[in-house]
Coordinates of C-alpha atoms in Angstrom, one line a residue:
M1484 CA 23.1 43.2 14.1
A1485 CA 26.8 42.8 13.0
R1486 CA 27.6 39.5 12.1
R1487 CA 30.2 37.9 13.8
E1488 CA 33.3 37.0 12.0
R1489 CA 34.0 32.7 12.3
P1490 CA 37.1 31.2 13.1
S1491 CA 39.1 30.0 9.9
R1492 CA 39.5 25.9 9.7
P1493 CA 41.8 23.9 7.8
H1494 CA 40.6 22.6 4.1
G1495 CA 39.3 18.9 4.6
S1496 CA 41.3 16.5 1.9
D1497 CA 40.0 16.9 -2.1
G1498 CA 37.1 14.6 -2.6
F1499 CA 37.3 12.4 -5.9
D1500 CA 36.6 14.0 -9.3
G1501 CA 33.0 13.8 -10.1
A1502 CA 31.8 11.2 -12.8
N1503 CA 30.9 12.1 -16.0
T1504 CA 27.3 11.2 -16.5
T1505 CA 26.9 12.0 -20.1
A1506 CA 26.5 8.7 -21.9
N1507 CA 29.1 8.5 -24.7
T1508 CA 29.9 6.0 -27.7
I1509 CA 32.2 5.7 -30.3
S1510 CA 32.4 5.2 -34.2
L1511 CA 34.9 4.3 -36.7
S1512 CA 35.8 5.5 -40.2
L1513 CA 38.3 5.3 -42.5
L1514 CA 40.8 8.1 -42.8
G1515 CA 43.1 6.4 -45.3
R1516 CA 45.8 3.9 -46.2
Y1517 CA 48.9 3.0 -47.2
E1518 CA 49.4 0.3 -50.2
T1519 CA 52.3 -1.8 -50.9
G1520 CA 50.2 -3.6 -54.1
V1521 CA 51.5 -7.2 -53.0
F1522 CA 49.1 -9.5 -52.8
D1523 CA 48.8 -12.3 -49.8
E1524 CA 53.2 -11.7 -48.9
S1525 CA 52.2 -10.9 -45.6
A1526 CA 53.1 -7.3 -46.7
A1527 CA 51.4 -5.4 -43.6
E1528 CA 51.4 -7.6 -40.6
I1529 CA 52.2 -6.0 -37.0
V1530 CA 52.0 -2.4 -36.4
D1531 CA 52.9 0.0 -34.0
Y1532 CA 53.2 3.5 -34.0
D1533 CA 55.5 6.2 -32.5
P1534 CA 53.8 9.8 -30.9
A1535 CA 57.0 12.0 -31.2
T1536 CA 57.6 11.2 -34.8
R1537 CA 54.3 10.3 -36.0
M1538 CA 55.7 7.1 -37.6
T1539 CA 53.9 3.6 -38.3
F1540 CA 56.3 1.0 -38.0
V1541 CA 55.0 -2.2 -40.0
V1542 CA 56.5 -5.5 -40.3
N1543 CA 56.7 -6.2 -44.3
A1544 CA 57.6 -10.1 -44.1
N1545 CA 57.8 -10.1 -48.0
S1546 CA 60.8 -7.6 -47.8
G1547 CA 61.7 -8.8 -44.6
Q1548 CA 62.1 -5.3 -43.1
I1549 CA 60.7 -2.9 -40.8
D1550 CA 58.4 -0.2 -43.7
V1551 CA 58.7 3.1 -41.8
I1552 CA 55.2 5.4 -42.6
D1553 CA 54.7 8.8 -42.3
A1554 CA 51.3 9.4 -40.9
S1555 CA 51.7 12.9 -40.2
S1556 CA 48.4 13.3 -42.7
P1557 CA 46.3 9.7 -42.2
S1558 CA 44.5 10.5 -45.4
T1559 CA 47.8 9.9 -47.4
P1560 CA 49.8 8.2 -45.3
T1561 CA 53.7 7.5 -47.5
L1562 CA 56.8 5.2 -47.2
S1563 CA 59.4 6.7 -45.0
L1564 CA 62.0 4.1 -45.4
S1565 CA 62.4 0.7 -44.0
L1566 CA 65.2 -0.5 -42.3
D1567 CA 67.2 -3.6 -43.1
V1568 CA 67.2 -5.3 -40.1
A1569 CA 69.0 -8.6 -40.8
A1570 CA 71.4 -6.3 -42.4
D1571 CA 71.7 -4.6 -39.0
V1572 CA 71.8 -7.3 -36.9
A1573 CA 74.4 -9.2 -39.4
G1574 CA 76.4 -6.4 -39.1
T1575 CA 76.9 -5.5 -35.2
L1576 CA 77.6 -9.2 -34.5
D1577 CA 79.8 -10.3 -37.4
M1578 CA 77.4 -12.7 -39.4
D1579 CA 76.4 -13.1 -42.4
A1580 CA 72.9 -12.2 -43.1
S1581 CA 72.0 -14.4 -44.9
D1582 CA 71.7 -16.7 -41.9
L1583 CA 69.2 -14.2 -40.3
G1584 CA 65.4 -14.2 -42.2
A1585 CA 62.4 -11.7 -41.4
A1586 CA 61.2 -9.8 -39.0
N1587 CA 58.6 -11.3 -37.5
S1588 CA 57.5 -8.7 -34.9
V1589 CA 57.8 -4.8 -33.7
A1590 CA 56.9 -2.5 -30.6
V1591 CA 57.5 1.0 -29.7
S1592 CA 58.2 2.5 -26.4
N1593 CA 59.7 6.0 -25.2
A1594 CA 61.4 6.7 -28.4
T1595 CA 62.8 3.0 -28.4
L1596 CA 62.3 0.4 -31.3
A1597 CA 62.2 -3.2 -30.8
V1598 CA 62.3 -5.8 -33.6
A1599 CA 62.1 -9.6 -33.3
I1600 CA 63.9 -11.5 -36.0
E1601 CA 64.2 -15.0 -36.6
A1602 CA 66.9 -17.1 -38.0
A1603 CA 66.9 -18.3 -41.8
N1604 CA 67.1 -21.9 -40.2
K1605 CA 63.9 -21.3 -37.6
Q1606 CA 64.8 -24.2 -35.6
A1607 CA 67.7 -22.1 -34.2
N1608 CA 67.8 -19.1 -32.4
G1609 CA 66.8 -15.6 -33.5
Y1610 CA 67.4 -12.0 -32.2
L1611 CA 66.0 -9.1 -31.2
A1612 CA 67.3 -5.5 -32.3
F1613 CA 66.8 -2.1 -30.8
Y1614 CA 66.3 1.3 -32.2
Q1615 CA 65.8 4.7 -32.0
T1616 CA 62.4 5.9 -33.6
D1617 CA 64.2 7.9 -35.6
G1618 CA 65.7 4.7 -38.0
T1619 CA 69.2 4.9 -35.9
F1620 CA 70.3 1.2 -35.2
L1621 CA 71.5 0.7 -31.2
S1622 CA 71.9 -2.9 -30.4
A1623 CA 71.2 -6.7 -30.5
V1624 CA 71.0 -9.5 -28.7
E1625 CA 70.4 -13.2 -29.0
A1626 CA 66.6 -14.5 -28.7
G1627 CA 65.0 -18.3 -29.0
A1628 CA 64.0 -19.7 -31.4
L1629 CA 61.8 -18.4 -33.7
P1630 CA 60.8 -14.7 -31.9
D1631 CA 57.4 -14.4 -32.4
M1632 CA 56.1 -11.7 -30.6
V1633 CA 57.6 -8.7 -29.2
T1634 CA 56.1 -6.3 -26.5
F1635 CA 57.7 -3.8 -24.1
T1636 CA 56.4 -3.5 -20.2
P1637 CA 54.2 -0.2 -19.3
D1638 CA 57.3 0.8 -17.3
G1639 CA 59.2 0.6 -20.5
N1640 CA 62.3 -1.4 -18.5
K1641 CA 62.1 -4.6 -19.8
V1642 CA 61.4 -6.2 -23.1
L1643 CA 59.4 -9.2 -23.6
V1644 CA 59.8 -11.8 -26.4
A1645 CA 57.6 -14.9 -26.9
N1646 CA 59.9 -17.6 -29.0
E1647 CA 57.9 -19.9 -30.5
G1648 CA 60.1 -22.6 -30.8
E1649 CA 58.1 -24.4 -33.6
P1650 CA 59.3 -28.0 -35.3
N1651 CA 61.0 -28.2 -38.5
G1652 CA 59.0 -29.1 -42.1
D1653 CA 59.6 -32.8 -41.3
Y1654 CA 59.3 -33.0 -37.5
S1655 CA 62.7 -34.2 -36.5
V1656 CA 63.4 -31.0 -35.0
D1657 CA 61.6 -29.2 -32.3
P1658 CA 63.5 -26.9 -30.4
E1659 CA 62.1 -25.4 -26.9
G1660 CA 59.5 -22.6 -26.7
S1661 CA 61.2 -20.2 -24.4
I1662 CA 60.6 -16.6 -23.1
T1663 CA 63.3 -13.9 -23.9
I1664 CA 63.4 -10.6 -21.0
V1665 CA 65.2 -7.8 -21.9
D1666 CA 66.8 -5.3 -19.6
I1667 CA 66.8 -2.1 -20.9
S1668 CA 66.6 0.1 -17.4
A1669 CA 69.7 1.2 -18.8
G1670 CA 69.1 2.3 -22.2
A1671 CA 68.6 -0.3 -25.1
G1672 CA 71.5 1.2 -26.8
S1673 CA 74.0 -0.7 -24.1
V1674 CA 72.4 -3.5 -23.9
T1675 CA 74.6 -7.3 -24.1
A1676 CA 73.8 -10.4 -23.1
A1677 CA 74.4 -10.2 -19.7
N1678 CA 71.0 -8.0 -20.0
V1679 CA 69.1 -11.0 -21.1
T1680 CA 67.0 -14.3 -19.6
R1681 CA 65.6 -16.9 -21.3
L1682 CA 63.1 -18.6 -19.4
D1683 CA 62.1 -22.4 -20.9
F1684 CA 60.0 -24.7 -19.4
T1685 CA 61.9 -27.8 -18.9
A1686 CA 60.7 -27.7 -15.3
F1687 CA 56.5 -29.0 -16.7
N1688 CA 58.4 -32.1 -18.3
S1689 CA 58.2 -33.7 -15.3
G1690 CA 54.4 -32.2 -14.3
G1691 CA 52.9 -29.3 -12.7
L1692 CA 51.1 -28.2 -15.6
T1693 CA 47.0 -26.7 -14.5
G1694 CA 44.0 -27.8 -15.9
P1695 CA 44.1 -29.2 -19.7
V1696 CA 47.1 -28.1 -21.3
R1697 CA 47.1 -29.7 -25.0
I1698 CA 50.1 -31.2 -25.9
S1699 CA 51.3 -32.7 -29.3
S1700 CA 51.0 -36.6 -29.2
K1701 CA 54.1 -36.8 -31.5
A1702 CA 55.9 -34.2 -29.0
T1703 CA 59.4 -35.6 -27.6
S1704 CA 58.5 -33.4 -24.4
V1705 CA 56.6 -30.6 -22.7
A1706 CA 58.7 -28.0 -22.8
A1707 CA 59.7 -28.6 -26.8
D1708 CA 55.7 -28.9 -27.5
L1709 CA 54.7 -25.5 -25.3
E1710 CA 54.6 -23.0 -28.1
P1711 CA 54.9 -19.2 -27.1
E1712 CA 52.5 -17.0 -28.9
Y1713 CA 51.4 -13.1 -27.4
V1714 CA 52.4 -11.7 -24.1
G1715 CA 50.4 -9.1 -22.7
V1716 CA 51.3 -7.3 -19.4
S1717 CA 50.0 -6.4 -16.2
A1718 CA 50.0 -2.2 -15.9
D1719 CA 52.4 -2.0 -13.2
S1720 CA 55.1 -4.1 -15.3
S1721 CA 54.9 -7.2 -12.3
T1722 CA 53.5 -10.1 -14.4
A1723 CA 53.1 -11.2 -18.0
Y1724 CA 50.9 -13.4 -19.4
V1725 CA 51.8 -15.4 -22.4
I1726 CA 49.7 -17.6 -24.3
L1727 CA 50.8 -20.6 -25.7
Q1728 CA 48.2 -20.7 -28.5
K1729 CA 48.5 -24.2 -30.0
N1730 CA 48.5 -25.7 -26.5
N1731 CA 45.1 -23.8 -25.5
A1732 CA 47.0 -23.0 -22.5
M1733 CA 48.6 -19.6 -20.8
A1734 CA 51.9 -19.2 -18.4
V1735 CA 52.3 -16.8 -15.9
V1736 CA 55.7 -15.1 -15.5
D1737 CA 56.7 -13.0 -12.5
L1738 CA 58.7 -10.6 -13.9
G1739 CA 60.0 -8.8 -10.4
T1740 CA 62.1 -12.8 -10.3
N1741 CA 61.8 -13.5 -14.1
T1742 CA 60.3 -17.0 -13.3
I1743 CA 57.2 -18.8 -15.0
Q1744 CA 54.9 -19.4 -12.3
S1745 CA 52.2 -21.5 -14.0
V1746 CA 51.2 -22.9 -16.8
M1747 CA 47.0 -23.1 -17.2
G1748 CA 44.4 -24.3 -19.6
L1749 CA 42.1 -22.7 -20.9
G1750 CA 39.6 -25.1 -21.3
Y1751 CA 36.5 -25.3 -24.1
K1752 CA 33.6 -23.6 -25.1
N1753 CA 30.3 -25.5 -25.6
H1754 CA 28.4 -24.9 -28.7
N1755 CA 25.9 -27.1 -27.8
I1756 CA 24.0 -24.4 -25.9
P1757 CA 22.2 -21.5 -26.6
G1758 CA 24.1 -18.3 -27.3
N1759 CA 27.6 -20.5 -28.3
E1760 CA 25.9 -21.1 -32.1
M1761 CA 28.4 -21.9 -35.3
D1762 CA 28.1 -22.4 -38.7
P1763 CA 29.8 -25.6 -38.7
S1764 CA 29.7 -26.1 -42.6
N1765 CA 30.7 -24.6 -46.4
R1766 CA 28.1 -26.8 -48.4
D1767 CA 24.9 -26.1 -46.7
N1768 CA 24.3 -23.2 -49.3
G1769 CA 24.2 -20.2 -47.1
V1770 CA 24.2 -19.1 -43.5
N1771 CA 23.0 -21.7 -40.9
I1772 CA 24.2 -20.6 -37.3
R1773 CA 22.9 -23.2 -34.5
I1774 CA 23.8 -25.4 -31.5
V1775 CA 26.0 -28.6 -32.4
P1776 CA 27.3 -31.5 -30.1
V1777 CA 31.1 -29.5 -30.7
F1778 CA 33.3 -28.1 -28.2
G1779 CA 35.5 -25.0 -29.7
T1780 CA 39.1 -24.9 -28.4
Y1781 CA 40.0 -21.2 -27.5
M1782 CA 43.6 -21.5 -28.9
P1783 CA 43.7 -17.5 -28.9
D1784 CA 46.5 -15.5 -31.3
G1785 CA 46.2 -11.8 -30.2
A1786 CA 45.8 -11.1 -26.2
D1787 CA 45.5 -7.6 -24.4
T1788 CA 45.3 -6.6 -20.9
F1789 CA 43.2 -4.1 -18.7
E1790 CA 42.5 -2.9 -14.6
F1791 CA 39.1 -3.4 -13.3
D1792 CA 38.2 -2.8 -9.4
G1793 CA 41.9 -3.8 -8.9
V1794 CA 41.6 -7.0 -10.7
T1795 CA 44.1 -7.7 -13.9
Y1796 CA 41.9 -8.9 -17.1
I1797 CA 43.2 -10.3 -20.2
V1798 CA 41.6 -10.3 -23.1
T1799 CA 41.8 -13.0 -25.9
A1800 CA 40.8 -13.2 -29.7
N1801 CA 40.3 -17.0 -30.1
E1802 CA 41.4 -17.5 -33.7
E1803 CA 43.0 -21.3 -33.7
E1804 CA 46.2 -22.7 -35.2
A1805 CA 46.8 -26.7 -36.1
R1806 CA 49.9 -28.8 -36.1
E1807 CA 50.2 -29.3 -39.8
F1808 CA 54.0 -30.4 -40.9
L1809 CA 54.7 -31.0 -45.0
T1810 CA 57.6 -30.7 -47.2
D1811 CA 57.7 -30.6 -50.7
A1812 CA 58.2 -33.5 -52.7
T1813 CA 57.9 -34.6 -56.2
D1814 CA 55.5 -37.6 -56.3
A1815 CA 54.4 -40.3 -53.6
G1816 CA 57.6 -42.3 -53.4
D1817 CA 59.8 -38.8 -52.9
C1818 CA 57.3 -38.2 -50.0
T1819 CA 57.8 -42.1 -48.4
S1820 CA 61.6 -42.0 -48.8
Q1821 CA 61.1 -38.7 -46.9
G1822 CA 59.3 -40.0 -44.2
G1823 CA 56.0 -39.5 -45.3
F1824 CA 52.5 -40.2 -44.8
D1825 CA 50.5 -38.8 -47.6
F1826 CA 51.5 -37.0 -51.0
E1827 CA 49.0 -34.0 -51.9
D1828 CA 49.5 -31.9 -54.6
G1829 CA 53.6 -31.2 -54.2
D1830 CA 53.0 -31.7 -50.6
C1831 CA 54.2 -34.3 -48.5
F1832 CA 52.6 -34.6 -45.2
H1833 CA 54.8 -35.8 -42.2
Y1834 CA 52.2 -34.9 -39.2
L1835 CA 48.5 -33.1 -39.3
D1836 CA 46.1 -33.3 -36.4
E1837 CA 43.3 -31.5 -38.0
V1838 CA 40.5 -34.4 -39.7
R1839 CA 37.0 -33.3 -41.0
I1840 CA 34.3 -35.5 -39.2
K1841 CA 33.2 -37.2 -42.0
D1842 CA 36.6 -38.8 -42.5
I1843 CA 37.6 -40.2 -38.7
T1844 CA 35.6 -43.7 -39.5
D1845 CA 37.9 -43.9 -43.1
N1846 CA 40.6 -45.7 -41.4
G1847 CA 38.3 -47.7 -38.6
A1848 CA 38.4 -45.2 -35.7
S1849 CA 34.7 -45.1 -34.7
F1850 CA 32.1 -42.7 -32.4
D1851 CA 31.1 -43.7 -29.1
P1852 CA 27.4 -44.1 -29.6
D1853 CA 26.3 -41.5 -26.4
L1854 CA 28.2 -39.2 -29.3
V1855 CA 26.3 -40.5 -32.1
A1856 CA 23.1 -39.9 -30.0
L1857 CA 23.6 -36.3 -29.7
A1858 CA 24.0 -35.7 -33.9
G1859 CA 23.7 -39.5 -35.3
A1860 CA 23.9 -38.7 -39.1
D1861 CA 25.0 -35.8 -38.9
F1862 CA 28.4 -36.9 -38.4
E1863 CA 28.6 -38.2 -41.9
D1864 CA 26.6 -35.2 -43.7
N1865 CA 28.3 -32.3 -45.7
E1866 CA 25.7 -30.0 -45.4
K1867 CA 25.2 -30.8 -41.5
L1868 CA 28.7 -31.8 -39.5
G1869 CA 30.5 -33.6 -41.8
R1870 CA 33.1 -30.9 -43.3
L1871 CA 33.5 -29.5 -39.9
K1872 CA 37.3 -29.5 -39.0
V1873 CA 37.9 -31.2 -35.2
I1874 CA 41.3 -31.9 -33.4
A1875 CA 42.6 -35.3 -33.9
N1876 CA 44.1 -36.5 -30.4
L1877 CA 41.4 -34.8 -28.0
G1878 CA 38.2 -36.6 -26.7
T1879 CA 39.3 -40.1 -27.4
T1880 CA 39.5 -43.5 -25.4
G1881 CA 41.9 -46.6 -27.0
A1882 CA 45.3 -46.9 -27.9
C1883 CA 45.4 -44.2 -30.5
A1884 CA 48.6 -45.0 -31.7
S1885 CA 48.6 -43.5 -34.9
L1886 CA 48.3 -40.4 -33.4
A1887 CA 51.6 -39.9 -32.4
T1888 CA 53.3 -40.8 -35.8
T1889 CA 50.6 -39.6 -38.1
G1890 CA 48.5 -37.4 -35.9
L1891 CA 45.8 -38.8 -37.4
P1892 CA 43.6 -41.5 -36.3
E1893 CA 42.9 -45.4 -36.9
T1894 CA 41.3 -48.4 -35.7
D1895 CA 42.3 -48.5 -32.0
C1896 CA 40.7 -45.0 -31.6
T1897 CA 37.3 -44.0 -30.7
Y1898 CA 35.8 -40.3 -30.3
E1899 CA 33.9 -39.5 -27.0
A1900 CA 33.8 -35.7 -27.8
L1901 CA 34.6 -33.5 -30.8
Y1902 CA 36.8 -30.7 -30.4
S1903 CA 37.2 -27.8 -33.1
Y1904 CA 39.7 -25.1 -33.8
G1905 CA 38.9 -21.8 -32.7
A1906 CA 36.0 -20.4 -30.2
R1907 CA 35.2 -17.7 -33.3
S1908 CA 34.9 -14.8 -30.6
F1909 CA 36.8 -13.1 -27.6
T1910 CA 36.7 -13.6 -24.3
I1911 CA 37.7 -11.7 -21.3
W1912 CA 39.7 -13.7 -18.8
N1913 CA 39.9 -12.9 -14.7
T1914 CA 43.9 -13.4 -14.2
Q1915 CA 43.3 -14.0 -10.2
T1916 CA 41.0 -17.3 -11.0
G1917 CA 41.7 -18.1 -14.6
Q1918 CA 38.1 -18.1 -15.4
P1919 CA 36.3 -16.5 -18.4
V1920 CA 33.9 -13.5 -17.4
F1921 CA 32.5 -12.7 -20.7
D1922 CA 32.5 -14.6 -24.1
S1923 CA 31.1 -12.9 -27.2
G1924 CA 29.8 -16.0 -28.1
S1925 CA 27.8 -16.2 -31.7
D1926 CA 28.0 -12.8 -32.3
F1927 CA 30.8 -12.6 -34.5
E1928 CA 28.9 -14.5 -36.8
V1929 CA 25.6 -13.5 -36.2
I1930 CA 26.5 -9.9 -37.0
T1931 CA 28.6 -10.4 -40.1
A1932 CA 26.0 -13.0 -41.3
N1933 CA 23.3 -9.9 -40.9
R1934 CA 25.6 -7.3 -42.4
L1935 CA 27.4 -8.8 -45.3
G1936 CA 24.5 -12.1 -46.2
D1937 CA 25.9 -13.8 -48.8
S1938 CA 29.5 -12.7 -47.9
F1939 CA 29.5 -14.3 -44.5
N1940 CA 32.1 -16.2 -43.5
A1941 CA 34.3 -15.1 -46.6
S1942 CA 38.2 -16.1 -46.7
N1943 CA 40.7 -13.0 -46.9
D1944 CA 42.1 -14.1 -50.6
D1945 CA 38.9 -14.7 -52.5
N1946 CA 34.9 -12.9 -52.5
E1947 CA 33.4 -16.5 -52.0
G1948 CA 30.7 -16.3 -49.1
D1949 CA 30.8 -19.4 -46.6
D1950 CA 34.3 -20.7 -47.3
R1951 CA 35.5 -20.8 -44.2
S1952 CA 32.4 -22.0 -42.2
D1953 CA 34.1 -25.7 -42.3
D1954 CA 37.3 -24.4 -40.9
K1955 CA 37.3 -21.3 -37.9
G1956 CA 34.6 -19.4 -38.8
P1957 CA 35.2 -15.2 -39.4
E1958 CA 38.9 -16.2 -37.6
P1959 CA 39.5 -13.6 -34.8
E1960 CA 43.3 -12.8 -34.9
A1961 CA 44.1 -9.3 -33.5
I1962 CA 43.2 -7.6 -30.4
E1963 CA 44.0 -3.7 -28.8
I1964 CA 42.5 -2.7 -25.5
A1965 CA 42.1 1.4 -24.9
V1966 CA 40.5 3.8 -22.6
I1967 CA 38.3 6.5 -24.6
E1968 CA 37.1 9.1 -22.6
G1969 CA 36.7 6.9 -19.3
R1970 CA 35.5 4.0 -20.6
T1971 CA 37.6 0.7 -21.8
Y1972 CA 37.1 -0.6 -25.4
A1973 CA 38.0 -4.2 -27.2
F1974 CA 39.1 -3.7 -30.9
I1975 CA 39.0 -6.8 -32.3
G1976 CA 40.3 -7.9 -36.0
L1977 CA 38.2 -10.8 -38.0
E1978 CA 40.8 -12.7 -40.2
R1979 CA 39.5 -13.8 -42.5
V1980 CA 36.1 -12.3 -43.1
G1981 CA 37.7 -9.2 -42.2
G1982 CA 36.7 -5.9 -40.3
I1983 CA 36.9 -4.5 -36.8
M1984 CA 35.1 -5.6 -34.0
V1985 CA 34.5 -2.8 -31.4
Y1986 CA 32.9 -4.0 -27.6
N1987 CA 32.5 -1.9 -24.9
I1988 CA 34.1 -3.7 -21.8
T1989 CA 34.4 -1.7 -18.7
T1990 CA 32.4 -3.7 -17.1
P1991 CA 34.2 -7.1 -18.0
E1992 CA 31.2 -9.5 -17.5
A1993 CA 28.7 -7.0 -18.4
S1994 CA 30.5 -5.7 -21.9
E1995 CA 28.7 -4.6 -25.2
F1996 CA 29.1 -4.5 -29.1
V1997 CA 29.3 -1.1 -30.0
Q1998 CA 30.2 -1.3 -33.8
Y1999 CA 31.5 -3.7 -36.9
I2000 CA 33.5 -1.5 -39.8
N2001 CA 34.9 -3.5 -42.6
A2002 CA 36.9 -1.8 -45.3
R2003 CA 36.5 -4.3 -47.8
D2004 CA 34.3 -4.2 -51.3
F2005 CA 33.1 -7.8 -51.4
T2006 CA 32.2 -7.5 -54.8
V2007 CA 35.3 -6.9 -56.9
A2008 CA 35.1 -10.0 -58.3
D2009 CA 39.5 -10.8 -58.5
V2010 CA 40.7 -9.9 -55.6
E2011 CA 44.2 -10.2 -56.6
D2012 CA 44.2 -8.7 -59.9
D2013 CA 41.8 -5.9 -58.8
L2014 CA 43.8 -5.1 -55.2
E2015 CA 43.3 -1.5 -55.1
L2016 CA 39.9 -1.9 -55.5
V2017 CA 38.9 -4.5 -52.5
G2018 CA 40.0 -2.3 -49.8
D2019 CA 41.5 -4.5 -47.1
L2020 CA 42.5 -8.2 -46.4
G2021 CA 43.2 -10.1 -43.3
P2022 CA 43.6 -7.4 -40.6
E2023 CA 46.8 -9.3 -38.6
S2024 CA 47.3 -6.6 -36.0
I2025 CA 45.8 -3.3 -34.1
K2026 CA 47.1 -0.8 -33.3
F2027 CA 45.1 2.7 -31.1
V2028 CA 46.7 5.8 -30.8
A2029 CA 45.2 8.1 -28.2
A2030 CA 43.6 11.6 -29.1
Q2031 CA 46.7 13.5 -27.3
D2032 CA 49.3 11.2 -29.6
S2033 CA 47.2 11.2 -32.9
P2034 CA 47.9 13.9 -35.8
T2035 CA 44.3 14.5 -36.2
G2036 CA 43.3 15.6 -32.5
N2037 CA 41.0 12.4 -32.3
P2038 CA 41.9 8.9 -31.3
M2039 CA 43.0 6.6 -34.1
L2040 CA 43.1 3.1 -34.8
I2041 CA 46.0 1.5 -37.1
P2042 CA 45.2 -2.0 -38.3
G2043 CA 48.0 -3.9 -40.3
N2044 CA 46.1 -6.1 -42.9
E2045 CA 49.0 -8.9 -44.1
V2046 CA 46.9 -10.2 -47.8
S2047 CA 45.8 -7.1 -48.9
G2048 CA 49.4 -5.3 -47.5
T2049 CA 47.4 -2.3 -46.3
T2050 CA 48.1 -0.3 -43.5
S2051 CA 45.1 1.6 -42.8
Y2052 CA 44.2 4.8 -40.5
F2053 CA 40.3 5.0 -39.1
N2054 CA 39.5 8.1 -37.3
I2055 CA 37.8 7.3 -33.7
A2056 CA 34.8 9.5 -32.5
V2057 CA 33.7 10.1 -29.6
I2058 CA 29.3 10.6 -30.2
T2059 CA 27.2 11.5 -27.3
Q2060 CA 24.4 10.0 -26.5

C-alpha cells in the first residue's frame, strides 16, 4: 500500500541549546613576564588589555606614567611606549604638570583608554584622562580627591571613578570621598565638564547608614570618612557597587538616576568557629592555624560582579586597610611641635587605629571578663594572640576619649570583643539581600601552608616565613571573574605571600577550589638584589583575556605585581575530566 503523504505543519520554536555534560576544569601556567627591574616602588600596579592592539596597559606608579606593553607574544612581552598622563592633562587643561601626581588606575573599553590621575596635593581633586588605545590623547575632566580606581560600565556608555578622599598626614585636611560618573556615550573625545556627575555622601551625615558601617573616631563627618576604593557594575549597566574599604561597607549606586541608594555595612567574620581558623602570631615558630576569639573585619579591596539565576553577586577580596596618618619628623620634640603623639624612626604619628592585643592594657585599657574567659592568658602571649593587630575603635565600651585624638585606647576604654583587619578570604555576596552566600574561610592559609611549608605567610618584600601572621595573613588583594566554557571562575591575588587562587564559583553557594599557582622563588636569599630570579611579588591587580581576544588562542590571565615590578602572562588551559 502506498504511504499517504502527511500534510506539512509549521515548525515549533527552537528549543534551548543542550548543556555540555563533559566535566571541564582549568589549569594555569606561566607564559612569560615583562620586568621593569624596579623593586618595591609600585612599577606595575593596575593592568588592562586591548584585544584589538594586543597591548597591555599598566600603571607604573614609580614613573607616574602608563606603560604600554606589546603582548602579541606573551612569552616575550616588550615595552611599546609610555604615556605621560600628567603632561597630557596639563596641556589640555592649561595647568602646570607639577600640580599632578601619579596615575592610579587604568581601564579599557571599545578602543578607549581611561586613566585616573591624582593631584600632587592628594587632598585636591584629581583628573580622568581619555586616550585611544594607540596612545592618542583625547580629553580630560576633573574627578574627585584621590581618584583611586576607574572602570567602564559593560555597555561602554559611562566611566566610573572611586575618589578615595584620604586625609593628609597630620589628619588636618580630610576631603570628602566621592564617585565620579562620566557620560561618554557621544564619544570620549568630546567629553567636557557637562558630561560629569560627582556623587558625595553628605546625605548620610544625618543618618541612613545600614548595618555596622565603620566610621573613624577622628572623623569630622560621615561624608568625609567614607572612602570609595573599588567599583563593580552589574551586567546590565544599571547598578554600581562601590566598595568603601576602610569603612567595611558598600555603597549601591543607581546608574539610571546617578544617585547613591544606600550604604551598607558588610558585618564581620567569626574566627572562633570551625572553618574560619587563622594563624594570629608570627612568633609561634611556624604554622599554627586555629580558632581564635576574634572577629574579622572584611574591608575588601578588589571586587567584581557576575550573574547567577537572575541575581547579581559581588565577589570581594578581603584585604584590610588601617588608618595610619603620620608626617616626617627629626626627633620627638619636632613631632610634638607638629601635634603628633608618638615619634618612631623618623615618623611622627598623628593618628593610628591599630593596636596589638598585648598592648591594649599598656595605657590602662582593659578586657571585659567575659572576653578574658574565652582566651585568658593568650591575650598577653606573643606566641598566641598577643601579637595580633586589631582595630582600636571596635568592640569597646566606656568613654574611650583618646580614640578621637590618637586612635589608641586609654584607661576609660574596655574591650568586649576584638576585631582584626581583613578576613583572609574571598566572599561572594548576594546584592539583593546584602548577605554573604560563600566565604573561603581558612582555605588560603591552609592551602599555602600545605604548599609552601616554611614560607607560609611570608611578606612580599622578603622570603622570611610566618612574617605576616600577626597582620593580615596572605592578604587577598585583587580579584577577577571570568566565564570559561560555560563555567564561572574567580581568580584571587594574594598580595603578601603571592600567587593566584582559582575557584569555580559557577554555583555561588557551592564554590570549589581549583588551583593555586605562585610564580615566586622562595629559595632566593635576597629578593631585592636578585630581583630577576625571584619572580612575581605582590599581585595588585588581575586582568582576564578571553580566548577569542588572546594572541595564543587560549584564555590568559595578566597580573600586575607591584613589589617585583613585573607584569605576568599566564596561559589558561581547559582540561577535560
